mmCIF file of C-alpha atoms in Angstrom:
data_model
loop_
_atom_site.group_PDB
_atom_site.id
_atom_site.type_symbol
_atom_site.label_atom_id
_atom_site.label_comp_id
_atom_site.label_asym_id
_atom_site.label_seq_id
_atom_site.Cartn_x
_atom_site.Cartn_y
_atom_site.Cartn_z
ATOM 1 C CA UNK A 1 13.193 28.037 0.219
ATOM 2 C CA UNK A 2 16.255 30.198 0.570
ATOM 3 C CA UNK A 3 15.968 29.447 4.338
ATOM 4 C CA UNK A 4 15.939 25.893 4.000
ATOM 5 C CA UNK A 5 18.783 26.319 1.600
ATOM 6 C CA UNK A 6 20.979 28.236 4.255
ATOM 7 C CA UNK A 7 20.359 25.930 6.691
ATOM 8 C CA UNK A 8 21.102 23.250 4.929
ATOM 9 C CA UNK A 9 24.286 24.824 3.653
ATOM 10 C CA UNK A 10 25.160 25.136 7.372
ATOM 11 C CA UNK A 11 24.427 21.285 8.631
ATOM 12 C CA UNK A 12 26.681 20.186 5.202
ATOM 13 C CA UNK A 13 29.657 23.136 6.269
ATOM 14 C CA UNK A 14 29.344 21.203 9.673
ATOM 15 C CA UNK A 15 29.532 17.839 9.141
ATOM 16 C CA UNK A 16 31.794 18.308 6.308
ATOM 17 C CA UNK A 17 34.547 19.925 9.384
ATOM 18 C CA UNK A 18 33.992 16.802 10.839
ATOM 19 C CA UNK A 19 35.087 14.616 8.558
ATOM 20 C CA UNK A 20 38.685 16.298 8.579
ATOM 21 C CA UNK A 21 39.209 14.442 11.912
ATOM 22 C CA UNK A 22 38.369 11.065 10.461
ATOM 23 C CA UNK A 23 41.512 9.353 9.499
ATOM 24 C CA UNK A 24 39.848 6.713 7.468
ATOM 25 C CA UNK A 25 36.361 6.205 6.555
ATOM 26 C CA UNK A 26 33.937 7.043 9.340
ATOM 27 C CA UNK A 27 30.064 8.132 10.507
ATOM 28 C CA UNK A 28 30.720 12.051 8.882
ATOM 29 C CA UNK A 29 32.341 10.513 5.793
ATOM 30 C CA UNK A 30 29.382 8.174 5.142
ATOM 31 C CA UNK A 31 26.996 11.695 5.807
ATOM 32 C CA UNK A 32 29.048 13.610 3.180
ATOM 33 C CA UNK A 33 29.174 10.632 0.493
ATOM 34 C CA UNK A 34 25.502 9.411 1.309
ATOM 35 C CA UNK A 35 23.476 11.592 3.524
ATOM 36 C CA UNK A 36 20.478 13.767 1.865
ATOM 37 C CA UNK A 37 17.863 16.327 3.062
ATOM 38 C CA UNK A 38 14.609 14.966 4.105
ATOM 39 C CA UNK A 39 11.431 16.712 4.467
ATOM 40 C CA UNK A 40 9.423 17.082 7.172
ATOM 41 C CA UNK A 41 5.473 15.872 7.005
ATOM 42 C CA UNK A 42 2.786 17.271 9.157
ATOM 43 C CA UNK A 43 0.908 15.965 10.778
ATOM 44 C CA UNK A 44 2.419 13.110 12.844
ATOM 45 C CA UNK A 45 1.118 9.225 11.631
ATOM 46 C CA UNK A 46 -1.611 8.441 13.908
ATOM 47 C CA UNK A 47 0.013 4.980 15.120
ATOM 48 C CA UNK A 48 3.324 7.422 16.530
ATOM 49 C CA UNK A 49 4.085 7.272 20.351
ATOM 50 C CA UNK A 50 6.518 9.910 21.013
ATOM 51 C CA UNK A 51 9.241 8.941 22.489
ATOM 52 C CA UNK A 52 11.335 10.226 25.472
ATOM 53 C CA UNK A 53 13.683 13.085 24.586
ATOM 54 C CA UNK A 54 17.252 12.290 23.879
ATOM 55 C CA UNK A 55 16.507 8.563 23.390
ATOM 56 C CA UNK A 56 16.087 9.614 19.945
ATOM 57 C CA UNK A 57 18.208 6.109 18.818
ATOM 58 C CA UNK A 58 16.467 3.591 21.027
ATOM 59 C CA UNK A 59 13.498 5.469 20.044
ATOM 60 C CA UNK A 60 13.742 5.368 16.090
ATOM 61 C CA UNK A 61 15.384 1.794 16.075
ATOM 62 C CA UNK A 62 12.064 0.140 18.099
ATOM 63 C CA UNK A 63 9.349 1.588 15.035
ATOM 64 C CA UNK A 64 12.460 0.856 12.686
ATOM 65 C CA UNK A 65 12.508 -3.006 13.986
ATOM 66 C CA UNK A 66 8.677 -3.460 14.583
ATOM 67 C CA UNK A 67 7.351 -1.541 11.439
ATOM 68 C CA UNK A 68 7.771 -2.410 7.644
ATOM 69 C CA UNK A 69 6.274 0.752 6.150
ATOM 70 C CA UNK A 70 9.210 2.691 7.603
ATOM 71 C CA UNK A 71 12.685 3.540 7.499
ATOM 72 C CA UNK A 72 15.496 4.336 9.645
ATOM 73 C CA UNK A 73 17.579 7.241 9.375
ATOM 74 C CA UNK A 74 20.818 8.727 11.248
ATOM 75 C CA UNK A 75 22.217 12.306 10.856
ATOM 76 C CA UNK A 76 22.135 15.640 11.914
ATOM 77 C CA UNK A 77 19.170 17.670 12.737
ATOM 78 C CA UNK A 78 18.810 21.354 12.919
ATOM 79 C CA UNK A 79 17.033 22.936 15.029
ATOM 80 C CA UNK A 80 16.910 26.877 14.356
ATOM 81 C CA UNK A 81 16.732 27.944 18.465
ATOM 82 C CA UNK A 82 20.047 25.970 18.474
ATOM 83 C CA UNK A 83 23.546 27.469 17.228
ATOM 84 C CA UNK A 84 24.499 24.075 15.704
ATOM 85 C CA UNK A 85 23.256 21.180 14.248
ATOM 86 C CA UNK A 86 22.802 17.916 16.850
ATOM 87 C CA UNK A 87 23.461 14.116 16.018
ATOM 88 C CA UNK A 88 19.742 12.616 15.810
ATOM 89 C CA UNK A 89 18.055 9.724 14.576
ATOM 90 C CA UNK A 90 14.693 9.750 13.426
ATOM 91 C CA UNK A 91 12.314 8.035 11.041
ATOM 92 C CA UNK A 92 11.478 8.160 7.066
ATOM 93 C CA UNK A 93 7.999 7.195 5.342
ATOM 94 C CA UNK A 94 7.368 5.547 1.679
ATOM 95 C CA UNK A 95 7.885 8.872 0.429
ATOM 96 C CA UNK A 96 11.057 9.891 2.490
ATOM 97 C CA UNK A 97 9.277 12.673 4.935
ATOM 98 C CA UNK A 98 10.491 12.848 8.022
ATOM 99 C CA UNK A 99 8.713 10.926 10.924
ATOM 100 C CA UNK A 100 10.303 12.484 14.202
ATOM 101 C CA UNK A 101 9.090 9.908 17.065
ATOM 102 C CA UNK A 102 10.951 12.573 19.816
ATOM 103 C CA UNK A 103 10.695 16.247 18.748
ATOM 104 C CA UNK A 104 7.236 17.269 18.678
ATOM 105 C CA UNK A 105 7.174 20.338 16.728
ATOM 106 C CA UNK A 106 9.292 19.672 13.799
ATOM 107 C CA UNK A 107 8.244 22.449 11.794
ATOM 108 C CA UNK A 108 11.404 24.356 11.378
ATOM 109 C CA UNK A 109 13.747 21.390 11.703
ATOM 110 C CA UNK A 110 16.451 21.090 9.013
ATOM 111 C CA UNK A 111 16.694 17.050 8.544
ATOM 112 C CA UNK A 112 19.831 15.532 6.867
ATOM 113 C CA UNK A 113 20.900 11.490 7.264
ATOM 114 C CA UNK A 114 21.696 8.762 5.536
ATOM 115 C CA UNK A 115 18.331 5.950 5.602
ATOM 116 C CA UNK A 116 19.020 2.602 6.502
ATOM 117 C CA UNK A 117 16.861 -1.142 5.041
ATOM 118 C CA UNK A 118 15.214 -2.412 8.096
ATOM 119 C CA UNK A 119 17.069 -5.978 7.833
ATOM 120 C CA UNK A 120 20.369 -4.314 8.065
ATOM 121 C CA UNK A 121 19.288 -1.963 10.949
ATOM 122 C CA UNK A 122 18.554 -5.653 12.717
ATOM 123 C CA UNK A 123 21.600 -7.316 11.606
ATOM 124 C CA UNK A 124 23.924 -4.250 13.424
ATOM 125 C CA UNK A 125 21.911 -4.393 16.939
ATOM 126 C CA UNK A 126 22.340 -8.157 16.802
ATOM 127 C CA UNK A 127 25.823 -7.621 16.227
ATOM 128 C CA UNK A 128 26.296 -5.203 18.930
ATOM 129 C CA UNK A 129 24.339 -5.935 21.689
ATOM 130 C CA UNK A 130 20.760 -4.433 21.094
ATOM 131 C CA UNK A 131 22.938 -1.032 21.481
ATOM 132 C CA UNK A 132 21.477 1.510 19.294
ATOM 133 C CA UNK A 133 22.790 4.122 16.673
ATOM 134 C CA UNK A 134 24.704 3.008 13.459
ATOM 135 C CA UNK A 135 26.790 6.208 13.078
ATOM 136 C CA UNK A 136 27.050 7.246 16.820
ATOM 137 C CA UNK A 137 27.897 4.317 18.555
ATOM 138 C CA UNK A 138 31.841 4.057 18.363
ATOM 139 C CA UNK A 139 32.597 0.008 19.604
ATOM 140 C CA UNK A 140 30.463 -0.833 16.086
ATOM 141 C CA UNK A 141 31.929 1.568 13.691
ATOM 142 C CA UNK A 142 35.064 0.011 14.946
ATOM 143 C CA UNK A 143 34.087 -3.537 14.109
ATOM 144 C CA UNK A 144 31.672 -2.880 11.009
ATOM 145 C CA UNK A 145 32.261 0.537 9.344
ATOM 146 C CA UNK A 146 35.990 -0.205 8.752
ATOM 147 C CA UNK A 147 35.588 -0.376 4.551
ATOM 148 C CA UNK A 148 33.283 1.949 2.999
ATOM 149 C CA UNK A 149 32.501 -0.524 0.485
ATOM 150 C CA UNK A 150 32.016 -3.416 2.345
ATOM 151 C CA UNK A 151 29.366 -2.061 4.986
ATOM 152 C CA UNK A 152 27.604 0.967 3.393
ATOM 153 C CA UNK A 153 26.869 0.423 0.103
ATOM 154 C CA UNK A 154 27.925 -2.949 -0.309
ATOM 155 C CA UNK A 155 25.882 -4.422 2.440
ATOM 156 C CA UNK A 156 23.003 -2.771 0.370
ATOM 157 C CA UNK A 157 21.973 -0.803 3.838
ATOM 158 C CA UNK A 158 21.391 2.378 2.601
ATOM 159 C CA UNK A 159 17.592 2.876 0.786
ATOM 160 C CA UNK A 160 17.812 3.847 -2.775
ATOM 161 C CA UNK A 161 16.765 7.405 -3.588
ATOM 162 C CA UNK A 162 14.255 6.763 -6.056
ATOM 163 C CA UNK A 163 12.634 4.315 -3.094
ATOM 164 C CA UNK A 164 10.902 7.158 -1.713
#
């Protein structure tokens, strides 16, 4: 536990340097205000393709967009051979474990993101293109993430807590 603790101390310390850049609202502002740890599950669901490494967005989105029983999620994984924590989407079940559909050992990952609702993971690739990646992709924060209010909590996009 204390390792998981330190390392998620670490990913927050991180992203929270980040959002000193952001002159406004932006993706690292949304991951301080929003974002949470999720655990990772073991073993992988049986219906899970993985994925091509470093396609982790076009990866995630496709199971996000075809599948019901799962959520989206953007953030910042951890991956302790690394010195720093990389921008990664990935995938949540019911009970808001961790679903990696490009990483295949996952077992010392550190996992922190903000979960999207399906229908407003659908809405943003309409609006941009099929393009994927909510907090990466810099043409749609400019158009949709302008007003905190507005987009991420208004627009109901982010999954309740006590969802999972």
């Amino acid at each position: 536990m204390e390792h998981t603790t330190a390392l998620l101390d670490e990913v927050i310390s991180f992203i929270d340097q980040l959002t000193e850049g952001e002159k406004t609202f932006g993706p690292s502002t949304a991951l301080i205000r929003y974002g949470r740890e999720f655990p990772v599950i073991a073993p992988k669901p049986s219906w899970l393709r993985m994925g091509e490494k470093r396609n982790c967005f076009n990866t995630a989105t496709t199971y996000a967009v075809m599948r019901s029983d799962i959520f989206y999620v953007e953030g910042y994984a951890f991956e302790p051979e690394l010195p720093f924590p990389v921008q990664h989407a990935w995938l949540v079940d019911a009970h808001g474990q961790v679903i990696d559909p490009t990483y295949e050992d996952t077992t010392d990952h550190l996992y922190f993101g903000i979960a999207f609702k399906r229908d407003f993971v659908i809405d943003m690739l309409a609006g941009n293109n099929g393009q994927a990646g909510l907090l990466v992709n810099l043409h749609l924060l400019r158009r949709q993430f302008r007003d905190p209010m507005l987009t991420i909590r208004g627009s109901m996009a982010l999954i309740p807590k006590d969802r999972y």
